[in-house]
Structure formats: structure tokens, C-alpha cells
Short mmCIF file of C-alpha atoms (C1' of nucleotides) in Angstrom, two decimals:
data_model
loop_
_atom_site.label_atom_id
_atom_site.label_comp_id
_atom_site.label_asym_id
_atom_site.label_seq_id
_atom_site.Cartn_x
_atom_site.Cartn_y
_atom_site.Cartn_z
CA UNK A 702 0.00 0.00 0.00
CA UNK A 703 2.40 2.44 0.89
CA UNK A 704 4.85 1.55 -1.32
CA UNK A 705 2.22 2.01 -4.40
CA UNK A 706 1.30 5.57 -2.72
CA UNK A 707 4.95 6.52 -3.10
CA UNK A 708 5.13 5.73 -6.54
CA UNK A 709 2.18 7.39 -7.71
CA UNK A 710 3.57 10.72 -6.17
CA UNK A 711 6.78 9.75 -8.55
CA UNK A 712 4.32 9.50 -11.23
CA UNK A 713 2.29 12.61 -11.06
CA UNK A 714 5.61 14.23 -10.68
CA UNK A 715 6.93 13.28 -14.06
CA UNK A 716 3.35 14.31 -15.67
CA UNK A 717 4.11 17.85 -14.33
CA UNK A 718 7.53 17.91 -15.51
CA UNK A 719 6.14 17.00 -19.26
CA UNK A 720 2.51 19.73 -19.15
CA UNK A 721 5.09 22.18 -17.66
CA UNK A 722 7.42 21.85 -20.93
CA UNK A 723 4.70 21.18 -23.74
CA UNK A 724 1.08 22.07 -22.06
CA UNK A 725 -1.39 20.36 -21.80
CA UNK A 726 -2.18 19.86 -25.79
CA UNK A 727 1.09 19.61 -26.51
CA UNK A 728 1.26 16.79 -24.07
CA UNK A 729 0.41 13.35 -25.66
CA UNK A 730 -0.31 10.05 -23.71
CA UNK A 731 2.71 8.85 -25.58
CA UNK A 732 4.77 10.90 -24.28
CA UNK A 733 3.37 10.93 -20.87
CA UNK A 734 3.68 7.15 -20.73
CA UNK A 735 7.37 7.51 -21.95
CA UNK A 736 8.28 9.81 -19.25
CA UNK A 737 6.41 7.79 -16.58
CA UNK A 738 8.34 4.44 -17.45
CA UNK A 739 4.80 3.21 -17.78
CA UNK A 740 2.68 2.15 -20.58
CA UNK A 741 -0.18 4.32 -21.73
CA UNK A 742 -2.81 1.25 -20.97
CA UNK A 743 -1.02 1.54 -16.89
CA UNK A 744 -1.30 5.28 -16.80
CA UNK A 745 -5.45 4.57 -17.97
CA UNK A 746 -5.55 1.69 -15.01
CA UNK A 747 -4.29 4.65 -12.42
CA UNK A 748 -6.23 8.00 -13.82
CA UNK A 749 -9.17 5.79 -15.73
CA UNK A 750 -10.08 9.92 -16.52
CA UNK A 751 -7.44 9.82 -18.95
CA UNK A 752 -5.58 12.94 -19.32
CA UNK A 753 -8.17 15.57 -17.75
CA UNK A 754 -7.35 13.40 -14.47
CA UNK A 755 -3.73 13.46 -14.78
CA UNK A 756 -3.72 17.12 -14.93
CA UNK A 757 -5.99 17.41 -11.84
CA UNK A 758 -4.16 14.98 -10.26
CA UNK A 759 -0.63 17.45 -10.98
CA UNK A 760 -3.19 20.21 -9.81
CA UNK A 761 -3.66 18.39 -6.55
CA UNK A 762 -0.15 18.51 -5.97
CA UNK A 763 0.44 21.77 -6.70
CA UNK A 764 -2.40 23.21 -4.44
CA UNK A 765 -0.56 21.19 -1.74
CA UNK A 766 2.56 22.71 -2.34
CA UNK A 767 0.96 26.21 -2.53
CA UNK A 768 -0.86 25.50 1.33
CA UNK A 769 2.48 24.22 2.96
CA UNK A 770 5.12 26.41 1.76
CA UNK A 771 3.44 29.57 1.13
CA UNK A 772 -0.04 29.96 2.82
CA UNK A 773 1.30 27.93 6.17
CA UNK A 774 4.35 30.04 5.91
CA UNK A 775 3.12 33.51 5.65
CA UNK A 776 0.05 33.09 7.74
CA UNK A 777 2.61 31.47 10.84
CA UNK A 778 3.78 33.58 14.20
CA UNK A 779 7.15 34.20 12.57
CA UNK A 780 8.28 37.56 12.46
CA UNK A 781 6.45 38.81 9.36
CA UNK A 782 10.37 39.52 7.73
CA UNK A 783 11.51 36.23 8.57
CA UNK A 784 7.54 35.14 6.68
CA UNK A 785 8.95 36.89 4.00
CA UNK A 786 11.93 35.45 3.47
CA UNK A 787 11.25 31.89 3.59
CA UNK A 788 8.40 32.30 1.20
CA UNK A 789 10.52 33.47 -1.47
CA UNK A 790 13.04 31.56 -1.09
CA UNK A 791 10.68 28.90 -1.89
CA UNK A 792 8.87 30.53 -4.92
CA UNK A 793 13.03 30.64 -6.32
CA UNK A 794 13.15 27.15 -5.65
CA UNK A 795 9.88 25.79 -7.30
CA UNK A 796 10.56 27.82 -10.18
CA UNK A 797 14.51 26.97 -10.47
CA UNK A 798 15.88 30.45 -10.34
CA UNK A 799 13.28 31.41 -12.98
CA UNK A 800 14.31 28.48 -15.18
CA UNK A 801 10.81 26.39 -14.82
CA UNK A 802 8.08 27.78 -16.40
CA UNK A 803 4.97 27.89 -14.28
CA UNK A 804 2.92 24.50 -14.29
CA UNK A 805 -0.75 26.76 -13.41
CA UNK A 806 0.46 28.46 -16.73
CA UNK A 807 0.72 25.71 -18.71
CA UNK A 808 -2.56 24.17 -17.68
CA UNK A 809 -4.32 27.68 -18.71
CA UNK A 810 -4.06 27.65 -22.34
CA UNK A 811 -6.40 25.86 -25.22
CA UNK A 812 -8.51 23.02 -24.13
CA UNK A 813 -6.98 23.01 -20.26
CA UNK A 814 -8.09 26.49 -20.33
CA UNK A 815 -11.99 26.10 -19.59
CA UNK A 816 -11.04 22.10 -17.91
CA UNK A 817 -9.21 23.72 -15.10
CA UNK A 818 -9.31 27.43 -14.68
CA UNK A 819 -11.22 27.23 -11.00
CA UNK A 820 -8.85 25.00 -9.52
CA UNK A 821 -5.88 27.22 -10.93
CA UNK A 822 -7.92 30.52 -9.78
CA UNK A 823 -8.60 28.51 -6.57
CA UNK A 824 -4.53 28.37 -5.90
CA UNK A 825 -3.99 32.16 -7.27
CA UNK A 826 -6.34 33.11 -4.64
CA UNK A 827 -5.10 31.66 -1.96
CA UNK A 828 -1.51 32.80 -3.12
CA UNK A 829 -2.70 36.53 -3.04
CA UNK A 830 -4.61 36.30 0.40
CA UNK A 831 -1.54 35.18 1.76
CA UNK A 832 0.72 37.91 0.46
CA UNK A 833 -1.70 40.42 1.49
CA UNK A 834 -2.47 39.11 5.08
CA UNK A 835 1.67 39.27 4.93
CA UNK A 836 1.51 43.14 3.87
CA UNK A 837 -1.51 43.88 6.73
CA UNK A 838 1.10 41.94 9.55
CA UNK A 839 3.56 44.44 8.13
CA UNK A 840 1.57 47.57 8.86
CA UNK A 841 -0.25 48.13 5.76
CA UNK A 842 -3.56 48.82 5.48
CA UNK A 843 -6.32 47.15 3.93
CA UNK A 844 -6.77 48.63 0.59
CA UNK A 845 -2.35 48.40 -0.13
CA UNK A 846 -2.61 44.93 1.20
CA UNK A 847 -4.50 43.80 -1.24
CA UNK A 848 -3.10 45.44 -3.89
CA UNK A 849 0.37 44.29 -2.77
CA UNK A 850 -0.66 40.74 -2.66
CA UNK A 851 -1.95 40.49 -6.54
CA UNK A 852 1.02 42.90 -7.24
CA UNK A 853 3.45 40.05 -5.68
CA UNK A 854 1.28 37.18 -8.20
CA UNK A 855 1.62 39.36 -11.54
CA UNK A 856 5.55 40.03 -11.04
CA UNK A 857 6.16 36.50 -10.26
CA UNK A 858 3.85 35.02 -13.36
CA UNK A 859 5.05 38.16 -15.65
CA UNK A 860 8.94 37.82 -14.80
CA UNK A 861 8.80 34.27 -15.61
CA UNK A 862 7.21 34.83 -18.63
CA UNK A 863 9.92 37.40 -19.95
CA UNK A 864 12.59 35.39 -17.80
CA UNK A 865 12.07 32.25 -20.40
CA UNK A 866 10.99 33.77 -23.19
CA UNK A 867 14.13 36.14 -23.46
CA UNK A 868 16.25 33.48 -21.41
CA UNK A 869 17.50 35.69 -19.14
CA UNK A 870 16.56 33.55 -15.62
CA UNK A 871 18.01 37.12 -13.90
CA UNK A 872 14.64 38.64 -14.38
CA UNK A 873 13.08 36.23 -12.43
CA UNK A 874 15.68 37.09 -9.50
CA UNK A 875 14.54 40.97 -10.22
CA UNK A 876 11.22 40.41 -9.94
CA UNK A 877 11.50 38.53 -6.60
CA UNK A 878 13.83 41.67 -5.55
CA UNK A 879 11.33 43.68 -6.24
CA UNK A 880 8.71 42.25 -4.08
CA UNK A 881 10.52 42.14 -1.48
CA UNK A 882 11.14 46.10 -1.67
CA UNK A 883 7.41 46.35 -2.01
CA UNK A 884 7.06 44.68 1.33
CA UNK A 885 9.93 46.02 3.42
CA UNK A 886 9.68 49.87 2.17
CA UNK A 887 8.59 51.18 5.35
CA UNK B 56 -4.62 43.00 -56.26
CA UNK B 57 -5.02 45.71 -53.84
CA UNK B 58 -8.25 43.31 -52.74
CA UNK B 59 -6.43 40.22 -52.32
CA UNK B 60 -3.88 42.19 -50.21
CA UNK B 61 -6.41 43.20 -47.64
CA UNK B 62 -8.55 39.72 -47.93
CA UNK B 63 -5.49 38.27 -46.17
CA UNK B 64 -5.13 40.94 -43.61
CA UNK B 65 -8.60 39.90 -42.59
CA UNK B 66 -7.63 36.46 -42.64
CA UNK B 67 -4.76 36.81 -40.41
CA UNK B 68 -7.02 38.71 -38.16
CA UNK B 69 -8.96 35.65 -37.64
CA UNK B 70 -6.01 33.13 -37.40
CA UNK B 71 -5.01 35.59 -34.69
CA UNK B 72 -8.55 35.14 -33.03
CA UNK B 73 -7.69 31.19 -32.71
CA UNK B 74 -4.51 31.32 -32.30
CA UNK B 75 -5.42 33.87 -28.80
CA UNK B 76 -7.81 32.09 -27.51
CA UNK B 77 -6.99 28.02 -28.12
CA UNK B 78 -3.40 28.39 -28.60
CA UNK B 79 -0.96 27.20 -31.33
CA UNK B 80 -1.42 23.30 -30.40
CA UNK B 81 -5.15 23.88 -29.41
CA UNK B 82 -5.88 25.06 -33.12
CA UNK B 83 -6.93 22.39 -35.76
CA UNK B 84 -6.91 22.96 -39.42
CA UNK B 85 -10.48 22.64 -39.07
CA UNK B 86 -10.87 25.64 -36.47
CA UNK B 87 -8.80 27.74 -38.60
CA UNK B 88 -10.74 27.37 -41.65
CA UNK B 89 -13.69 27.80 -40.36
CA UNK B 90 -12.80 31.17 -38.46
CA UNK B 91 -11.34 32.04 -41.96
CA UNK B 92 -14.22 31.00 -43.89
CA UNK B 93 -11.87 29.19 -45.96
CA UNK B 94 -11.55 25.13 -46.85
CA UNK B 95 -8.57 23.80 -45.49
CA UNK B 96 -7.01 23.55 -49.07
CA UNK B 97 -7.50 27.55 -49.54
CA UNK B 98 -5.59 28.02 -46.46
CA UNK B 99 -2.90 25.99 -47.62
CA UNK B 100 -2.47 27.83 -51.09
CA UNK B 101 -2.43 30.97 -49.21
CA UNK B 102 0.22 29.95 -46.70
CA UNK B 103 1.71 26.61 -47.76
CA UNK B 104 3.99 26.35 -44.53
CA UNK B 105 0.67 25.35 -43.17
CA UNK B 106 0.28 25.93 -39.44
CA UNK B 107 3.63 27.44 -38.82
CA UNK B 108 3.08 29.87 -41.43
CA UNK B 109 0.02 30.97 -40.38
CA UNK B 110 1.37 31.70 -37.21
CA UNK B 111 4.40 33.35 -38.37
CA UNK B 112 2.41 35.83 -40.54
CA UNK B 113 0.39 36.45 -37.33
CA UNK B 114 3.50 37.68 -35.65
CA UNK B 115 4.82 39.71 -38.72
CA UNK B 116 1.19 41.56 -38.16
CA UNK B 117 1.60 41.99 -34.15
CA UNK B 118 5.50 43.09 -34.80
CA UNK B 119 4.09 45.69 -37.16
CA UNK B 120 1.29 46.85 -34.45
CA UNK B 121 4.47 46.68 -32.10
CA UNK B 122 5.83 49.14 -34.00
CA UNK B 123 3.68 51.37 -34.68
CA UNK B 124 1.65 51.86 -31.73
CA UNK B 125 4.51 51.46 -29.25
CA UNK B 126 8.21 51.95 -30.60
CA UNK B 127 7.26 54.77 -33.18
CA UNK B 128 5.29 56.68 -30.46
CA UNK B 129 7.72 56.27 -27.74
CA UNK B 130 10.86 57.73 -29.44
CA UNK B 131 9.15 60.26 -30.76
CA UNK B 132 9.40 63.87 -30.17
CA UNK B 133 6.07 64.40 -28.18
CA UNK B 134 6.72 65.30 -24.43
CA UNK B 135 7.34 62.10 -22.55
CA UNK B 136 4.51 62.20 -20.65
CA UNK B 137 2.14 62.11 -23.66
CA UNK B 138 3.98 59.35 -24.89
CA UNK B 139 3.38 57.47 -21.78
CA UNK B 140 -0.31 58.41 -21.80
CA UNK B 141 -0.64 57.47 -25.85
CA UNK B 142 1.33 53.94 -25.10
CA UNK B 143 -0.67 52.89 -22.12
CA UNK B 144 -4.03 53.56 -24.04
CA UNK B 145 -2.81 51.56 -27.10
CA UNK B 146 -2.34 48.70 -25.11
CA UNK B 147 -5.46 48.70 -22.88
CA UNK B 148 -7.27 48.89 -26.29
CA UNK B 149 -5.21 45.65 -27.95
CA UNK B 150 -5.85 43.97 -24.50
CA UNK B 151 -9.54 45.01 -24.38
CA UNK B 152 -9.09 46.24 -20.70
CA UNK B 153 -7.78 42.95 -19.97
CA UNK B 154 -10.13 40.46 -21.44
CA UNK B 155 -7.88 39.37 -24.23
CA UNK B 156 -4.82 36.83 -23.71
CA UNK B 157 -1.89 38.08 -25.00
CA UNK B 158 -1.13 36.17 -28.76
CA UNK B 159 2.79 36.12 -27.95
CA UNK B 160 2.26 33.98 -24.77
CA UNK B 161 0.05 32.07 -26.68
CA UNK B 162 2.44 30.82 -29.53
CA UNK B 163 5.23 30.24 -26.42
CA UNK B 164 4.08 27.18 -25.21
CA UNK B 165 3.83 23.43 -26.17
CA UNK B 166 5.08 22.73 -29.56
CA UNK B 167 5.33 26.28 -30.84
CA UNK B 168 7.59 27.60 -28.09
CA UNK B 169 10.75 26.19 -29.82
CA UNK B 170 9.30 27.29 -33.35
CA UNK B 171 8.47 30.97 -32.62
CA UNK B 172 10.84 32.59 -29.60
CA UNK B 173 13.05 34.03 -31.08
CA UNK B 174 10.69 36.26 -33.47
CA UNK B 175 8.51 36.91 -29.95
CA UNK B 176 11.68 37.34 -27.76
CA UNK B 177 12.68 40.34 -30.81
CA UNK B 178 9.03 42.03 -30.15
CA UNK B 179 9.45 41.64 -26.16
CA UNK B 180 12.94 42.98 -26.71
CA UNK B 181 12.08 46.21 -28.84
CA UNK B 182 9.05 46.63 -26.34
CA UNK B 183 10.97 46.80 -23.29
CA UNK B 184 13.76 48.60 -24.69
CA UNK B 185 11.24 51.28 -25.92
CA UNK B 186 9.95 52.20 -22.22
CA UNK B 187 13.45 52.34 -21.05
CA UNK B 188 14.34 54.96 -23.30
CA UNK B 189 11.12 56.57 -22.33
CA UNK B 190 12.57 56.30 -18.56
CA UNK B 191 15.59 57.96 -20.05
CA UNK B 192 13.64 60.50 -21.41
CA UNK B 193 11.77 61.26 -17.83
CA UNK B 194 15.14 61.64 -15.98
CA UNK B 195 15.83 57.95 -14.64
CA UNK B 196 19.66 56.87 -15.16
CA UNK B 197 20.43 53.90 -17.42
CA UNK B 198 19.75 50.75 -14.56
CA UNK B 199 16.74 52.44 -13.68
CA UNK B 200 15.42 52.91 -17.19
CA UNK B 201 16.27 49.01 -18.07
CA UNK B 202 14.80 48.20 -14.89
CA UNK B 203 11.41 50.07 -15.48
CA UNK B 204 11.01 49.12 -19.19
CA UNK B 205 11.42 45.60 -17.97
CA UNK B 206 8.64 45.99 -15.02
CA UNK B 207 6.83 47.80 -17.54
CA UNK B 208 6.09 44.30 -19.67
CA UNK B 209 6.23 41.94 -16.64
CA UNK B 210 3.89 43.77 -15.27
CA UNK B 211 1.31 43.52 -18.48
CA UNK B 212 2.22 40.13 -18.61
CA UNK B 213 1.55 39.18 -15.45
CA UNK B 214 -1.50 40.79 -14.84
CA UNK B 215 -3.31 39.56 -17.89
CA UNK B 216 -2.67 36.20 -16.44
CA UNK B 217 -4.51 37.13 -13.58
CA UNK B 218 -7.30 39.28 -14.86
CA UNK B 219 -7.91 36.25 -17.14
CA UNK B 220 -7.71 33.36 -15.23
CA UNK B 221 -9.35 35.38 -11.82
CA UNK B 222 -11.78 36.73 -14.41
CA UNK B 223 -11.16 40.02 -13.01
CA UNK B 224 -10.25 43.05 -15.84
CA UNK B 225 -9.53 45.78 -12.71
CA UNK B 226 -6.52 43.85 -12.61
CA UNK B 227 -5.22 44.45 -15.89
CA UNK B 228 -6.07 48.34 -15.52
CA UNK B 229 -4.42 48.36 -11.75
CA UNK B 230 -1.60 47.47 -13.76
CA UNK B 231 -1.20 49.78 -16.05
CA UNK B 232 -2.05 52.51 -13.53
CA UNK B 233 1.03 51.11 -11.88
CA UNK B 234 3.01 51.45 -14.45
CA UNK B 235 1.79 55.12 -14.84
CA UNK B 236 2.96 55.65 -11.61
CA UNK B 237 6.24 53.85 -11.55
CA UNK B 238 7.05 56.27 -14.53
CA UNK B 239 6.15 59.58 -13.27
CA UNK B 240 6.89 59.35 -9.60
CA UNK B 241 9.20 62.08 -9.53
"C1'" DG C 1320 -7.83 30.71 -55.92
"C1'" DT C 1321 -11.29 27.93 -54.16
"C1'" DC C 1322 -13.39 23.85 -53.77
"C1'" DT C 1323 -14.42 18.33 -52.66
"C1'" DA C 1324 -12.39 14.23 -51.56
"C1'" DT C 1325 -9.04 11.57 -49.51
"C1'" DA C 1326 -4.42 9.86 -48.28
"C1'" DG C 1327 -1.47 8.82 -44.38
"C1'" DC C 1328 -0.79 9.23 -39.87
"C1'" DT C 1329 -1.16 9.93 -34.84
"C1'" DA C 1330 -4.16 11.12 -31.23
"C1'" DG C 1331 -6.77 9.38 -27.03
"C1'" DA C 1332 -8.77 5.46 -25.36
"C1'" DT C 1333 -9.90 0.02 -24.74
"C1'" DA C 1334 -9.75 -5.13 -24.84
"C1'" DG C 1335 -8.05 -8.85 -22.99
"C1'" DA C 1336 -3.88 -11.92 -21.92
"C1'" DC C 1337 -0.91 -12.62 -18.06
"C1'" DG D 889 -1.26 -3.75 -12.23
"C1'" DT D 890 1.20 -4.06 -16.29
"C1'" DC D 891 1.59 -5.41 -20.68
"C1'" DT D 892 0.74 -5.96 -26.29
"C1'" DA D 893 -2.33 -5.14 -29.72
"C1'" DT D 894 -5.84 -2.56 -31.65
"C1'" DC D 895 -9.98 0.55 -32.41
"C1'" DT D 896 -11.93 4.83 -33.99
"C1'" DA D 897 -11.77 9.68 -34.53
"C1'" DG D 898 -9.36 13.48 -35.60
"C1'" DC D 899 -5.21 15.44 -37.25
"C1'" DT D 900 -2.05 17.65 -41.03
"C1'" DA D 901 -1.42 17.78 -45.59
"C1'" DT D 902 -2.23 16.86 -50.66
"C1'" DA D 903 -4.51 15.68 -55.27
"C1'" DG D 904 -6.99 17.20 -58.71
"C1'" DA D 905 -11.54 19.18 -60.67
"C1'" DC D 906 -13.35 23.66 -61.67
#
DNA sequence: GTCTATAGCTAGATAGAC
DNA sequence: GTCTATCTAGCTATAGAC
């Protein structure tokens, strides 16, 4: 039992490795069964929703992710800095320095786009609230806080976006700079 | 002549229209035609590349619109300010206040990512180096002008990701009110 | 230059042996 | 639970009449 849990995490990891790099049209179950080791009649036995159910299941993981190291983080009794710091050093880390391109991304464009845009807006939301119950713990008030916390989500998706396309990972770094100056200005 | 010329204006228009909203993998043959009003074979006389030269004429259109609206008016001789008010409008109308996806980050993922960057990277590129000499312009030194005419795409980028997938415009306009601001703080 | 018709292939998805 | 083999539908692309 627990040795078949494991390997499904392996699984749904490799899945998000290959919508992150193609999307989710570009991804075909032949590929998907190439990059899981498995065959594409296995991958059907374990997500009998075919594709659609892969994707939610890589959109599972990814709402986890979001909850423990960004939403548990910046909502904690940690000195709001410290909050900070630790969440963006994350955000480098999931995103490799700016090298990854963003997995919610990938899952927002042609078919995937109407499939799974409330789970993805589900996670964007939560990301935001986080930042901008962050930016109230920090002294701002309501109306900045909010604006601070979607500020914080656009940088992030935008610099990655220019980060890949023009190949320069740096403005990734920038970006995360940048939002930390937003938060620590006063 | 002069009628077939504009005929496939109109038609890129409408490969455009796909290509925005389904993306590059998302959009069949089929689709295309029948946004065109064309047959399949029609389309393929007109741009026998097939696909990928449908896609490629769309960006020859959007780095012409790039030019005009954006590069031409910002290093022109008009007082910067108006230049920053005539930019920002041009681009909340191509965006429709946000309700549009952006074509370029639509032909960047999946199979048409390795096909089309470095055509898109040349439009994000002339784009962001346009608003830094608009910085320039305002008084900023050198890093800060690079800096801002960076932010200043990031920043459209990102929040058209969010307006879309959040289905909340404001966030598109908050934007570019930001970027109003960042460029005439002092 | 546009059409109908179709070739050739690959996609997602299943059947059934083991 | 994993495999090989296969189905059908849809894909890109072309042939050839008009």
C-alpha cells in the first residue's frame, strides 16, 4: 500500500515535468507514458479519466505545495520579515531560479483552459490572500494589502514569462527583488 | 490586387482570433478554416507552410502593431509624458481592458515555443527597450530605465494572467495605472 | 484561388492476456 | 497492475476538378 502511494507521487511528478514543458495539448499520452516508465494502458488503469485526471491529479499537488510552503508560511507567528523570506526563497526554488516555467500556466491555455481554470484561480487566490495578510502583519492597510498581494502574483507570473521567453533567468531574480522592496519599504 | 492584399489581412485577423484564444497546439486545421471561412485547401495555397506559417504571418502583423503603436510613439518627439499616456491607451485597447490573452504567450508554449521565440523574444525585446528609453527621457539613469522598461512588460504580462484566469479586468487596468505611476513618480 | 475528396498518420482510449 | 495489440476519430497535408 504504501509503497504504491509513493510511486504514484513519482508519477504525477513526471506528468508535471512533461505539461510544464509542452502544455497540456502539446502533451500526448505517448509521451506521458514515456516519461512515466509506464505504458499508456497503466497510466489509464491509475487516472481511468485519462488525461483531464492526470492534470488534476498534478493540480492536486500543486495546491498542496501552494498551502504548505506559502499559505502555512506567511500566515505562521514568525516575524512577518523572517515570513517573507522563507516564502521566497521557496517561490526561487519551485521555479529553479526562474528556469521552470509555471505548471498553473501551462494548464491555462487551449482546451486546459476552460477544464481547469477554478482549480488554478482557486490556488492564485489563496496565493494573493496570503501575500496580502503578509503586507496587513507588516503595517499596511487594507486597501495596499490587497493590492500588494496580486502585485506580488503578476511580477512572479510576468517575470517568468519574460525570464524564459528572453532566457534571461536574472529577471526572475529581479522580480523577486522587487517584491521584497514592495514589502519592506517602510 | 489591392483586394487580395487586404482579404489576407482579414484572414490573419482571424487566425489571430484562434490562435489567442486556443493556442498554437489547441488550433486544428479545421478551427482555422472555419474562423477564416476558408476550406482547409484555400488556407494551404495561401500559406503553404501550413500551421507554422500561419502563425508566423500572425507575428509579422503583431510586430508591425508593435511598432507602430509602441516603438514609433515612444521615441518620438512628443513630451514624454504624452507618450506614456498614448502607449498605455494603445495597449489597454489591444488587451480590451484585460479580457484578451496576449497572442505572444500564446504561440510560447507546447510545440510552438521552440518554433516561434526568437521572433517573440525580438518584439518583447524592442518593447521593453522602448519604455526604457522613455525612462531615459523622464530623468531615470540607465539601470533604472532598463529596470522600469522591464517591469513595464512583466507587469502587463503578469496581470493579464490574472485578470484572465481570476476573471477580473480591474486587474489588468491596476496594472497599467502602476506602471503610470512607476514612470512619473518624480 | 477555391473547392471536394481523400491519403497517411497519430491522437486518445480500450480489450483482454498474463 | 502491467503489458501488447488494436480501435476509432481526428489530425495535417495533398490531389486534382473547376
Amino acid at each position: 500500500m504504501a509503497t504504491v502511494k509513493v510511486e504514484t507521487d513519482v508519477v504525477i511528478e513526471r506528468l508535471m515535468e512533461v505539461f510544464r514543458s509542452v502544455g497540456y495539448d502539446g502533451a500526448s499520452m505517448a509521451q506521458l507514458a514515456d516519461a512515466t516508465g509506464l505504458q499508456k494502458a497503466s497510466l489509464y488503469h491509475r487516472f481511468p479519466g485519462g488525461k483531464q485526471e492526470m492534470a488534476m491529479a498534478v493540480l492536486d499537488q500543486v495546491s498542496e505545495w501552494n498551502q504548505r510552503q506559502l499559505v502555512d508560511v506567511l500566515y505562521s507567528s514568525a516575524p512577518p520579515k523572517t515570513r517573507l523570506i522563507t516564502a521566497l526563497r521557496s517561490i526561487s526554488q519551485l521555479y529553479d531560479g526562474g528556469r521552470l516555467a509555471c505548471i498553473l500556466r501551462a494548464l491555462s491555455h487551449g482546451t486546459a483552459a476552460d477544464l481547469f481554470r477554478q482549480p488554478i484561480a482557486a490556488i492564485f487566490t489563496k496565493w494573493v490572500d496570503a501575500f496580502a495578510h503578509l503586507a496587513q502583519d507588516l503595517g499596511f492597510d487594507q486597501q495596499t494589502s490587497r493590492h500588494l498581494g496580486g502585485s506580488t502574483l503578476v511580477r512572479i507570473q510576468g517575470s517568468l514569462i519574460l525570464a524564459q521567453t528572453l532566457n534571461q533567468p536574472t529577471l526572475f531574480e529581479q522580480a523577486l527583488h522587487d517584491i521584497e522592496t514592495d514589502f519592506l519599504i517602510n
